[in-house]
Short mmCIF file of C-alpha atoms in Angstrom, two decimals:
data_model
loop_
_atom_site.label_atom_id
_atom_site.label_comp_id
_atom_site.label_asym_id
_atom_site.label_seq_id
_atom_site.Cartn_x
_atom_site.Cartn_y
_atom_site.Cartn_z
CA MET I 1 -2.75 -32.80 -13.65
CA ASN I 2 0.37 -32.86 -11.52
CA ASN I 3 1.54 -29.73 -13.25
CA MET I 4 -1.68 -27.96 -12.31
CA LEU I 5 -1.20 -28.95 -8.69
CA LEU I 6 2.26 -27.42 -8.58
CA ILE I 7 0.96 -24.28 -10.21
CA ALA I 8 -1.90 -24.02 -7.72
CA VAL I 9 0.46 -24.49 -4.79
CA GLY I 10 2.82 -21.90 -6.23
CA ILE I 11 0.11 -19.32 -6.76
CA GLY I 12 -1.30 -20.01 -3.30
CA PHE I 13 2.17 -19.24 -1.98
CA VAL I 14 2.23 -15.94 -3.85
CA TYR I 15 -0.98 -14.93 -2.09
CA TYR I 16 0.53 -16.13 1.18
CA LEU I 17 3.45 -13.78 0.63
CA ALA I 18 1.11 -10.95 -0.34
CA TYR I 19 -0.58 -11.21 3.03
CA MET I 20 2.40 -12.07 5.15
CA GLU I 21 2.21 -8.46 6.34
CA SER I 22 5.95 -8.23 6.67
CA PRO I 23 6.79 -4.79 5.28
CA TRP I 24 9.79 -5.89 3.24
CA VAL I 25 7.83 -8.69 1.60
CA GLN I 26 4.79 -6.47 1.31
CA TYR I 27 6.52 -3.79 -0.72
CA PHE I 28 6.93 -6.36 -3.48
CA PHE I 29 4.12 -8.85 -3.20
CA LYS I 30 1.27 -6.42 -2.74
CA GLU I 31 1.98 -4.97 -6.18
CA ALA I 32 -0.11 -6.29 -9.05
CA ILE I 33 2.88 -6.01 -11.39
CA VAL I 34 4.95 -8.31 -9.19
CA ILE I 35 2.11 -10.76 -8.64
CA GLY I 36 1.43 -10.89 -12.37
CA ALA I 37 5.08 -11.46 -13.18
CA VAL I 38 5.53 -14.21 -10.61
CA VAL I 39 2.27 -15.92 -11.56
CA GLY I 40 3.38 -15.73 -15.18
CA LEU I 41 6.69 -17.28 -14.25
CA ILE I 42 4.93 -20.11 -12.42
CA MET I 43 2.68 -20.76 -15.38
CA GLY I 44 5.53 -20.67 -17.83
CA ASP I 45 4.77 -17.34 -19.50
CA PHE I 46 6.53 -14.55 -17.65
CA LYS I 47 5.80 -11.91 -20.25
CA THR I 48 2.02 -12.38 -20.40
CA GLY I 49 1.82 -12.48 -16.61
CA LEU I 50 3.84 -9.30 -16.40
CA MET I 51 1.62 -7.59 -18.97
CA MET I 52 -1.54 -8.64 -17.19
CA GLY I 53 -0.10 -7.52 -13.87
CA GLY I 54 0.75 -4.18 -15.41
CA ASN I 55 -2.81 -3.72 -16.64
CA PHE I 56 -4.31 -4.80 -13.34
CA GLN I 57 -2.01 -2.38 -11.57
CA ILE I 58 -3.75 0.56 -13.20
CA LEU I 59 -7.08 -0.38 -11.69
CA TYR I 60 -5.43 -1.26 -8.40
CA ILE I 61 -2.97 1.62 -8.45
CA ALA I 62 -4.26 3.19 -5.31
CA GLY I 63 -3.01 0.51 -2.99
CA VAL I 64 -6.57 0.44 -1.74
CA MET I 65 -6.00 1.28 1.91
CA ALA I 66 -8.80 3.23 3.48
CA PRO I 67 -8.12 5.16 6.68
CA GLY I 68 -7.39 2.87 9.59
CA GLY I 69 -5.77 0.29 7.37
CA ASN I 70 -9.14 -1.16 6.47
CA LEU I 71 -9.15 -2.93 3.18
CA SER I 72 -11.64 -1.78 0.59
CA VAL I 73 -10.67 -4.11 -2.24
CA ASP I 74 -8.37 -7.13 -2.05
CA SER I 75 -6.38 -6.51 -5.20
CA GLN I 76 -3.92 -9.29 -4.42
CA LEU I 77 -6.59 -12.00 -4.33
CA ALA I 78 -8.12 -10.49 -7.44
CA CYS I 79 -4.79 -10.82 -9.26
CA CYS I 80 -3.93 -14.24 -7.88
CA ILE I 81 -7.16 -15.74 -9.17
CA ALA I 82 -8.01 -13.73 -12.26
CA ILE I 83 -4.55 -13.68 -13.85
CA PRO I 84 -3.98 -17.46 -13.84
CA VAL I 85 -7.55 -18.09 -14.96
CA ALA I 86 -7.19 -15.60 -17.79
CA MET I 87 -3.85 -17.00 -18.86
CA ALA I 88 -5.08 -20.57 -18.89
CA SER I 89 -8.34 -19.87 -20.68
CA GLY I 90 -7.02 -17.35 -23.13
CA MET I 91 -9.25 -14.59 -21.80
CA GLY I 92 -8.32 -11.05 -22.68
CA VAL I 93 -6.96 -8.73 -20.04
CA GLU I 94 -9.98 -6.40 -19.93
CA GLU I 95 -12.36 -9.28 -19.32
CA ALA I 96 -9.97 -10.63 -16.72
CA MET I 97 -10.09 -7.32 -14.87
CA VAL I 98 -13.84 -7.60 -14.59
CA LEU I 99 -13.53 -11.19 -13.42
CA SER I 100 -11.12 -10.11 -10.73
CA VAL I 101 -13.63 -7.79 -9.04
CA PRO I 102 -15.72 -10.37 -7.13
CA PHE I 103 -12.51 -11.81 -5.75
CA GLY I 104 -11.51 -8.36 -4.65
CA VAL I 105 -14.68 -8.30 -2.56
CA LEU I 106 -14.23 -11.86 -1.29
CA GLY I 107 -10.76 -11.00 -0.13
CA VAL I 108 -12.06 -8.18 2.06
CA PHE I 109 -14.21 -10.67 3.97
CA LEU I 110 -11.19 -12.90 4.33
CA ASP I 111 -9.12 -10.07 5.71
CA ASN I 112 -11.78 -9.08 8.21
CA ILE I 113 -11.89 -12.66 9.45
CA ARG I 114 -8.14 -12.62 9.72
CA ARG I 115 -7.98 -9.46 11.73
CA THR I 116 -10.70 -10.56 14.11
CA ILE I 117 -9.07 -13.90 14.82
CA MET I 118 -5.58 -12.44 15.07
CA GLY I 119 -6.55 -10.80 18.35
CA PHE I 120 -5.94 -14.24 19.84
CA TRP I 121 -2.19 -13.89 19.40
CA THR I 122 -2.07 -10.46 20.98
CA ARG I 123 -3.95 -11.73 24.02
CA ARG I 124 -1.52 -14.61 24.36
CA ALA I 125 1.32 -12.12 24.19
CA ASP I 126 -0.21 -10.17 27.10
CA LYS I 127 0.33 -13.24 29.29
CA HIS I 128 3.84 -13.75 28.02
CA ALA I 129 4.68 -10.11 28.66
CA LEU I 130 3.75 -10.55 32.33
CA GLU I 131 6.22 -13.41 32.46
CA GLY I 132 8.84 -11.37 30.63
CA ASN I 133 9.09 -14.15 28.08
CA THR I 134 10.34 -12.41 24.95
CA LYS I 135 10.86 -15.61 23.00
CA ALA I 136 7.21 -16.53 23.42
CA ILE I 137 6.16 -13.03 22.42
CA MET I 138 8.20 -13.32 19.25
CA PHE I 139 6.39 -16.54 18.41
CA ASP I 140 3.02 -14.97 19.19
CA GLY I 141 3.70 -12.13 16.85
CA ILE I 142 5.61 -13.88 14.10
CA GLY I 143 5.61 -17.67 14.05
CA GLY I 144 2.03 -18.11 15.20
CA PRO I 145 0.39 -15.83 12.64
CA LEU I 146 2.63 -17.13 9.86
CA ILE I 147 1.47 -20.67 10.55
CA PHE I 148 -2.13 -19.57 10.83
CA ASN I 149 -1.88 -17.80 7.48
CA ILE I 150 -1.04 -21.08 5.79
CA PHE I 151 -4.59 -22.16 6.45
CA LEU I 152 -6.22 -18.82 5.78
CA ARG I 153 -4.27 -17.73 2.72
CA TRP I 154 -2.15 -20.41 1.09
CA ILE I 155 -4.43 -23.43 1.09
CA PRO I 156 -7.73 -21.78 0.07
CA VAL I 157 -6.17 -19.96 -2.86
CA ALA I 158 -4.29 -23.05 -3.99
CA VAL I 159 -7.58 -24.96 -3.91
CA ILE I 160 -9.47 -22.28 -5.83
CA VAL I 161 -6.79 -22.04 -8.49
CA TYR I 162 -6.52 -25.83 -8.82
CA MET I 163 -10.23 -26.36 -9.22
CA GLY I 164 -10.94 -23.02 -10.75
CA VAL I 165 -8.89 -22.94 -13.87
CA ASP I 166 -10.65 -25.77 -15.66
CA ALA I 167 -14.03 -24.73 -14.37
CA ALA I 168 -13.37 -21.15 -15.34
CA THR I 169 -12.35 -22.07 -18.86
CA ALA I 170 -15.62 -23.94 -19.31
CA ILE I 171 -17.61 -21.01 -17.94
CA VAL I 172 -15.74 -18.56 -20.10
CA ASN I 173 -16.59 -20.54 -23.21
CA ALA I 174 -20.23 -20.50 -22.23
CA ILE I 175 -20.54 -16.75 -21.80
CA PRO I 176 -22.50 -15.09 -24.59
CA GLU I 177 -20.65 -12.90 -27.04
CA TRP I 178 -22.42 -9.67 -26.13
CA LEU I 179 -21.61 -10.06 -22.45
CA MET I 180 -17.97 -10.72 -23.21
CA GLU I 181 -17.93 -7.63 -25.37
CA GLY I 182 -19.48 -5.69 -22.50
CA PHE I 183 -16.78 -6.98 -20.16
CA LYS I 184 -14.16 -5.88 -22.64
CA VAL I 185 -15.53 -2.36 -22.61
CA ALA I 186 -15.85 -2.47 -18.83
CA GLY I 187 -12.24 -3.47 -18.51
CA GLY I 188 -11.27 -0.40 -20.48
CA MET I 189 -13.34 1.83 -18.23
CA LEU I 190 -12.46 0.35 -14.85
CA PRO I 191 -9.04 2.00 -14.51
CA ALA I 192 -10.92 5.28 -14.12
CA THR I 193 -12.13 4.16 -10.70
CA GLY I 194 -8.63 3.35 -9.51
CA LEU I 195 -7.27 6.66 -10.72
CA ALA I 196 -10.20 8.50 -9.15
CA LEU I 197 -9.42 6.87 -5.82
CA ILE I 198 -5.90 8.26 -5.91
CA LEU I 199 -7.24 11.71 -6.65
CA VAL I 200 -9.50 11.43 -3.62
CA MET I 201 -6.64 10.22 -1.44
CA LEU I 202 -4.45 13.14 -2.50
CA ASN I 203 -7.19 15.27 -1.01
CA LYS I 204 -6.39 18.55 -2.72
CA PRO I 205 -9.28 19.45 -5.03
CA MET I 206 -7.57 22.60 -6.31
CA LEU I 207 -4.78 20.52 -7.79
CA LEU I 208 -7.23 18.80 -10.12
CA VAL I 209 -6.34 21.52 -12.57
CA TYR I 210 -3.08 19.67 -13.09
CA TYR I 211 -5.05 16.52 -13.74
CA VAL I 212 -7.05 18.21 -16.46
CA LEU I 213 -3.92 19.75 -17.92
CA ALA I 214 -2.24 16.37 -18.09
CA VAL I 215 -5.19 14.74 -19.85
CA VAL I 216 -5.44 17.43 -22.50
CA LEU I 217 -1.67 17.57 -23.00
CA THR I 218 -1.22 13.84 -23.40
CA GLN I 219 -4.23 13.54 -25.67
CA LEU I 220 -2.70 15.98 -28.10
CA LEU I 221 0.97 15.07 -27.76
CA SER I 222 2.26 11.56 -27.52
CA MET I 223 5.31 11.42 -25.30
CA PRO I 224 7.29 8.84 -23.33
CA ILE I 225 6.18 8.50 -19.72
CA VAL I 226 9.43 9.87 -18.34
CA ALA I 227 8.96 13.07 -20.34
CA ALA I 228 5.48 13.44 -18.88
CA ALA I 229 6.88 12.87 -15.39
CA VAL I 230 9.49 15.56 -15.95
CA ILE I 231 6.84 18.04 -17.07
CA GLY I 232 4.79 17.14 -14.01
CA GLY I 233 7.82 17.55 -11.79
CA VAL I 234 8.61 20.96 -13.23
CA LEU I 235 5.00 22.07 -12.69
CA ALA I 236 5.19 20.78 -9.12
CA ILE I 237 8.31 22.82 -8.39
CA LEU I 238 6.84 25.91 -10.02
CA HIS I 239 3.60 25.52 -8.08
CA VAL I 240 5.37 25.24 -4.76
CA THR I 241 7.68 28.12 -5.57
CA PHE I 242 4.88 30.46 -6.63
CA THR I 243 2.55 29.59 -3.78
CA THR I 244 5.30 29.94 -1.20
CA LYS I 245 6.25 33.32 -2.59
CA ALA I 246 2.62 34.35 -2.52
CA GLU I 247 2.39 33.43 1.15
CA GLU I 248 5.57 35.27 2.01
CA ALA I 249 4.48 38.39 0.16
CA MET H 1 22.82 14.91 22.89
CA ALA H 2 22.44 12.01 20.55
CA ASP H 3 26.13 11.66 19.80
CA ASN H 4 26.98 11.25 23.45
CA ARG H 5 24.49 8.48 23.80
CA GLU H 6 25.48 6.76 20.61
CA ASN H 7 29.17 6.55 21.36
CA LYS H 8 29.13 6.11 25.12
CA ILE H 9 30.59 2.99 26.61
CA SER H 10 29.06 1.77 29.85
CA GLU H 11 30.78 3.51 32.73
CA THR H 12 31.79 1.40 35.66
CA ASP H 13 32.74 3.76 38.42
CA GLY H 14 31.27 1.86 41.33
CA ALA H 15 27.89 3.53 40.92
CA ALA H 16 25.13 2.00 38.80
CA LYS H 17 26.22 1.26 35.27
CA ARG H 18 24.68 3.48 32.64
CA ILE H 19 23.15 1.38 29.92
CA ALA H 20 23.53 3.04 26.60
CA LEU H 21 21.96 2.20 23.31
CA GLU H 22 24.27 2.09 20.37
CA LYS H 23 23.57 2.84 16.76
CA LYS H 24 23.55 -0.85 15.96
CA ASP H 25 20.76 -1.42 18.51
CA ILE H 26 18.64 1.16 16.73
CA THR H 27 19.45 -0.39 13.37
CA LYS H 28 18.49 -3.84 14.64
CA THR H 29 15.20 -2.41 15.83
CA TYR H 30 14.76 -0.84 12.40
CA LEU H 31 15.17 -4.29 10.83
CA TYR H 32 12.64 -5.81 13.19
CA TRP H 33 10.27 -3.00 12.21
CA GLN H 34 10.77 -3.71 8.53
CA LEU H 35 10.35 -7.45 8.89
CA PHE H 36 7.89 -8.10 11.68
CA HIS H 37 5.80 -5.25 12.92
CA ARG H 38 2.71 -5.86 10.86
CA ILE H 39 2.44 -9.65 10.86
CA SER H 40 0.21 -9.85 13.91
CA GLN H 41 -2.12 -7.01 13.04
CA CYS H 42 -5.59 -7.30 14.59
CA PHE H 43 -8.63 -5.09 15.06
CA GLU H 44 -8.29 -4.76 18.81
CA ARG H 45 -4.83 -3.34 18.95
CA TYR H 46 -3.64 -3.06 15.37
CA TYR H 47 0.14 -3.17 15.38
CA GLY H 48 0.51 -3.31 19.16
CA LEU H 49 2.10 -6.75 19.27
CA GLY H 50 4.31 -5.93 16.30
CA THR H 51 5.51 -2.75 17.99
CA CYS H 52 6.39 -4.66 21.12
CA ILE H 53 8.39 -7.16 19.08
CA THR H 54 10.16 -4.33 17.29
CA LEU H 55 11.32 -2.94 20.62
CA ILE H 56 12.35 -6.28 22.14
CA PRO H 57 16.08 -5.94 21.25
CA ILE H 58 16.20 -2.57 23.00
CA LEU H 59 14.03 -3.50 25.97
CA LYS H 60 16.02 -6.66 26.64
CA LYS H 61 19.20 -4.60 26.75
CA LEU H 62 17.78 -1.82 28.90
CA TYR H 63 15.93 -3.93 31.44
CA PRO H 64 17.94 -6.94 32.60
CA LYS H 65 15.58 -7.40 35.54
CA LYS H 66 12.53 -9.47 34.72
CA ASP H 67 10.09 -7.20 36.52
CA ASP H 68 11.15 -4.09 34.65
CA LEU H 69 11.23 -5.97 31.36
CA SER H 70 7.75 -7.35 31.75
CA LYS H 71 6.39 -3.92 32.62
CA ALA H 72 8.04 -2.49 29.53
CA LEU H 73 6.73 -5.28 27.32
CA THR H 74 3.23 -4.79 28.63
CA ARG H 75 3.17 -1.07 28.02
CA HIS H 76 4.32 -1.57 24.47
CA LEU H 77 1.64 -4.09 23.64
CA GLN H 78 -0.87 -1.28 23.60
CA THR H 79 -2.65 -0.13 20.49
CA PHE H 80 -0.36 1.27 17.88
CA MET H 81 -1.11 2.20 14.32
CA THR H 82 0.88 4.34 11.97
CA ASP H 83 2.59 4.60 8.61
CA PRO H 84 5.54 2.20 8.18
CA GLY H 85 7.73 4.97 6.78
CA PHE H 86 7.61 7.82 9.27
CA GLY H 87 6.17 5.70 12.06
CA SER H 88 9.61 4.38 12.83
CA ALA H 89 10.49 7.87 14.05
CA ILE H 90 8.12 7.25 16.94
CA ILE H 91 9.94 3.98 17.62
CA GLY H 92 13.25 5.82 17.68
CA LEU H 93 11.80 8.39 20.03
CA VAL H 94 10.42 5.69 22.31
CA ALA H 95 13.83 4.02 22.33
CA ALA H 96 15.39 7.27 23.49
CA MET H 97 12.78 7.70 26.19
CA GLU H 98 13.10 4.12 27.40
CA GLU H 99 16.85 4.56 27.52
CA GLN H 100 16.50 7.60 29.76
CA LYS H 101 13.95 5.84 31.93
CA ALA H 102 16.11 2.75 32.31
CA ASN H 103 18.93 4.96 33.50
CA GLY H 104 16.85 6.42 36.27
CA GLU H 105 15.36 9.55 34.75
CA GLU H 106 11.87 10.58 35.71
CA ILE H 107 9.90 9.29 32.82
CA SER H 108 6.58 7.75 33.63
CA ASP H 109 4.81 4.99 31.77
CA GLU H 110 1.98 7.39 30.98
CA MET H 111 4.40 9.80 29.37
CA ILE H 112 5.72 7.18 26.99
CA THR H 113 2.29 5.86 26.13
CA GLY H 114 0.97 9.38 25.79
CA ILE H 115 3.65 10.38 23.32
CA LYS H 116 3.13 7.26 21.24
CA SER H 117 -0.59 7.90 21.08
CA ALA H 118 -0.20 11.60 20.35
CA LEU H 119 2.23 11.10 17.53
CA MET H 120 0.79 8.08 15.76
CA GLY H 121 -2.15 10.01 14.40
CA PRO H 122 -0.34 12.91 12.73
CA SER H 123 2.47 10.67 11.62
CA ALA H 124 0.01 8.25 10.04
CA GLY H 125 -1.92 11.01 8.33
CA PHE H 126 1.19 12.60 6.96
CA GLY H 127 3.03 9.37 6.21
CA ASP H 128 0.17 7.52 4.56
CA ALA H 129 -0.55 10.53 2.37
CA LEU H 130 3.02 11.04 1.26
CA ASN H 131 4.40 7.51 1.16
CA SER H 132 1.49 5.23 0.44
CA ALA H 133 -0.88 7.41 -1.50
CA THR H 134 1.40 9.77 -3.38
CA MET H 135 4.90 8.37 -3.80
CA SER H 136 3.86 4.75 -4.26
CA SER H 137 1.30 5.75 -6.88
CA ILE H 138 3.85 7.85 -8.74
CA PHE H 139 6.31 4.94 -8.83
CA ARG H 140 3.58 2.64 -10.09
CA ALA H 141 2.50 5.13 -12.72
CA LEU H 142 6.07 5.49 -13.96
CA PHE H 143 6.63 1.80 -14.47
CA ILE H 144 3.21 0.49 -15.48
CA PRO H 145 3.86 1.29 -19.17
CA PHE H 146 6.93 -0.93 -19.06
CA ALA H 147 5.04 -3.79 -17.50
CA VAL H 148 2.16 -3.48 -19.94
CA ALA H 149 4.64 -3.61 -22.80
CA GLY H 150 6.11 -6.81 -21.40
CA SER H 151 9.35 -5.34 -20.14
CA ALA H 152 10.72 -6.59 -16.81
CA ALA H 153 11.60 -2.97 -16.07
CA GLY H 154 8.00 -2.74 -14.83
CA LEU H 155 9.11 -4.56 -11.68
CA LEU H 156 11.17 -1.51 -10.79
CA ALA H 157 7.93 0.00 -9.49
CA ALA H 158 8.09 -2.35 -6.52
CA VAL H 159 11.83 -1.85 -6.15
CA CYS H 160 11.36 1.91 -5.96
CA ILE H 161 8.58 1.59 -3.40
CA PHE H 162 10.81 -0.74 -1.37
CA LEU H 163 13.78 1.63 -1.51
CA TRP H 164 11.68 4.67 -0.71
CA PHE H 165 10.09 3.16 2.39
CA ASN H 166 13.41 1.80 3.58
CA ALA H 167 15.12 5.14 3.18
CA VAL H 168 12.30 7.04 4.91
CA SER H 169 12.10 4.47 7.69
CA TYR H 170 15.85 4.31 8.30
CA PHE H 171 16.17 8.06 8.36
CA SER H 172 13.09 8.36 10.58
CA ILE H 173 14.15 5.92 13.26
CA HIS H 174 17.53 7.52 13.76
CA PHE H 175 16.00 10.96 13.56
CA GLY H 176 13.36 10.07 16.13
CA TYR H 177 16.00 8.69 18.44
CA SER H 178 17.95 11.92 18.40
CA LYS H 179 15.15 14.47 18.56
CA GLY H 180 12.73 15.36 21.30
CA LYS H 181 8.97 15.23 21.07
CA SER H 182 8.38 18.91 20.48
CA GLN H 183 10.83 19.00 17.64
CA MET H 184 9.09 16.09 16.00
CA LEU H 185 5.68 17.74 16.00
CA GLU H 186 7.25 20.97 14.85
CA MET H 187 8.86 19.23 11.93
CA LEU H 188 5.66 17.55 10.88
CA HIS H 189 3.93 20.89 10.70
CA SER H 190 6.84 22.79 9.24
CA GLY H 191 6.73 24.65 5.97
CA LYS H 192 9.30 22.47 4.26
CA MET H 193 7.29 19.32 4.83
CA LYS H 194 4.11 20.97 3.65
CA ALA H 195 5.89 22.12 0.52
CA LEU H 196 7.15 18.62 -0.15
CA VAL H 197 3.70 17.11 0.21
CA MET H 198 2.21 19.81 -2.02
CA GLY H 199 4.80 19.25 -4.72
CA ALA H 200 4.32 15.51 -4.62
CA SER H 201 0.55 15.99 -4.84
CA VAL H 202 0.87 18.17 -7.92
CA LEU H 203 2.97 15.50 -9.58
CA GLY H 204 0.54 12.84 -8.43
CA CYS H 205 -2.46 14.60 -9.96
CA PHE H 206 -0.53 15.19 -13.16
CA MET H 207 0.49 11.55 -13.47
CA MET H 208 -3.11 10.46 -12.96
CA GLY H 209 -4.02 12.61 -15.94
CA VAL H 210 -1.30 10.97 -18.02
CA MET H 211 -2.56 7.55 -16.98
CA THR H 212 -6.12 8.49 -17.85
CA THR H 213 -5.14 9.11 -21.43
CA SER H 214 -3.09 5.97 -21.69
CA TYR H 215 -5.37 3.51 -19.99
CA VAL H 216 -8.96 4.63 -19.68
CA LYS H 217 -10.54 3.53 -22.93
CA ILE H 218 -13.95 4.68 -24.02
CA THR H 219 -14.83 4.64 -27.67
CA LEU H 220 -18.25 5.57 -28.93
CA VAL H 221 -19.42 3.42 -31.76
CA PRO H 222 -22.43 5.13 -33.30
CA GLU H 223 -22.13 6.79 -36.62
CA TRP H 224 -24.69 7.99 -39.10
CA THR H 225 -24.62 8.49 -42.79
CA LEU H 226 -26.11 11.83 -43.68
CA SER H 227 -28.25 12.47 -46.68
CA THR H 228 -25.34 14.30 -48.24
CA GLY H 229 -23.42 11.02 -48.18
CA SER H 230 -20.83 12.06 -45.55
CA VAL H 231 -20.42 10.04 -42.40
CA LEU H 232 -20.97 11.56 -38.98
CA ASN H 233 -19.03 9.64 -36.40
CA LEU H 234 -19.98 10.45 -32.83
CA GLN H 235 -16.53 9.78 -31.40
CA SER H 236 -14.78 11.94 -33.98
CA THR H 237 -17.22 14.74 -33.35
CA ILE H 238 -16.55 14.66 -29.66
CA ASP H 239 -12.82 14.44 -30.25
CA GLY H 240 -13.12 17.51 -32.36
CA ILE H 241 -14.42 19.41 -29.35
CA LEU H 242 -12.03 18.05 -26.75
CA PRO H 243 -10.13 14.80 -27.13
CA GLY H 244 -10.13 12.69 -24.02
CA ILE H 245 -13.21 14.27 -22.55
CA LEU H 246 -14.91 10.92 -22.04
CA PRO H 247 -12.15 9.20 -20.04
CA MET H 248 -11.62 12.40 -18.09
CA GLY H 249 -15.33 12.77 -17.43
CA LEU H 250 -15.62 9.19 -16.24
CA THR H 251 -12.66 9.55 -13.90
CA LEU H 252 -13.83 12.86 -12.48
CA GLY H 253 -17.34 11.45 -12.10
CA CYS H 254 -15.95 8.59 -10.02
CA TYR H 255 -13.90 11.12 -8.10
CA ALA H 256 -16.99 13.17 -7.24
CA TYR H 257 -18.85 10.06 -6.13
CA LEU H 258 -15.98 8.79 -3.97
CA ARG H 259 -15.43 12.19 -2.45
CA LYS H 260 -19.04 12.27 -1.28
CA GLY H 261 -18.25 9.12 0.68
CA GLY H 262 -19.11 6.52 -1.94
CA LYS H 263 -17.50 3.12 -1.70
CA ILE H 264 -14.97 2.07 -4.33
CA ILE H 265 -16.64 -1.29 -4.84
CA TYR H 266 -19.92 0.38 -5.82
CA ALA H 267 -18.04 2.62 -8.23
CA ILE H 268 -16.48 -0.45 -9.82
CA ILE H 269 -19.76 -2.35 -10.08
CA THR H 270 -21.59 0.67 -11.51
CA THR H 271 -18.90 1.17 -14.11
CA ILE H 272 -19.19 -2.46 -15.16
CA ILE H 273 -22.96 -2.20 -15.44
CA ILE H 274 -22.77 0.99 -17.51
CA ALA H 275 -20.20 -0.62 -19.77
CA VAL H 276 -22.13 -3.82 -20.31
CA LEU H 277 -25.43 -2.05 -20.95
CA GLY H 278 -23.74 0.48 -23.18
CA ALA H 279 -22.10 -2.25 -25.21
CA PHE H 280 -25.40 -4.07 -25.44
CA VAL H 281 -27.22 -1.10 -26.94
CA GLY H 282 -24.36 -0.38 -29.26
CA LEU H 283 -23.10 2.80 -27.66
CA PHE H 284 -19.59 1.56 -26.92
#
């Protein structure tokens, strides 16, 4: 039981880091691969955590920022809950991906709450600016939010993980076979949505021809990912060269 | 212009001392940007407070008098929202402007605020597209296979994203400090930048295709035994026409839906429902 408490606290901390909103920390802890690896480490199985994180990353590859920095899916909460639950209950990674979705939605609510309440610190800073008190402003913008986040991010996730793992294992065992099978299929299909989101964000419909080319090519030829990247890179250079020449002509 | 400012020592010739910013001031501000500027994000003013904090090292140096300092702090608490990579160029630019203002040049508060507001939009649009959408996705795509296979090399995805943003941000802040506003806008619209974004987008689309084959799994189950005794497998038949058409179709279908303004969460839920129902009736 004590072990579980430590694990829950650790995973809560991972989510805390994911939403610390400090760019340097963010570059690492917003990535599903990193979250999976660290969660795996905490739970004593680095490799499985890493593998799960890698799989989750495909669905959550787009970094899920809509214009204006508004969150559309909280992939970090999804990973922080679904990966430990899956690892503890022996759930497969596809089913875990499906499980992660409701938490992705829950996390968006959490973030909206956060950003509404955070206005408090900015208003405090207004007063401190009038006094020219830079130390107080630094606390308003750094220390204050970081402390606040302990209650918004760290503790709730730690609680959910602590209570959730056993409960989730029981629920998982109760799910009928056909539904589990359906989840497995869903998990295989979900990455399509993440990839589609990237294509939308790239915002260049004409370039979809390269998408189609890549699918057909990789279906017929198996190749290491770096080789595929090189081919893509060459095509990119050619495309730019030819279109620039066409414009100059 | 920039070199003079960077290397100048404060002149004491009886007249007012010229306060100069040194390269290390800009670098310190860069570090503040990388560590702090997003922590206090809120709906009302987004990264306003974070931007103010980022500029504190510079403002403290430029405005020893409390009155001037508090005015400067107040004007930098205003709404600010941009990409963390190229956005630091605006910070560098602001630093340059504040430096001129502190040394008595005619630069009004409105000018500084106006330039921040004018540039944050284009810089966000360009920066988010290149850094967050395209480059980050490419790095993830490159290293996901390693992670899925259990190799710690998968973590390099995050390392690459980290290094990329740091490089872009470091270059941007020093660049912004040394260039004027018109040059900045010119650069953002210049042919070279457009070419870079186009090239990255081609690679991005291509990598998404590679990922579709590797990770989007749809297998049709039905098969029938014909009267002749041979087996007709639906999946094999479709593969005979065009392998990978199902994953590609699913992805492009989602793409069409999202492009029309659909929400990602509905796309996800719909996919799950289709999958579960399909599995139930024995299609998948």
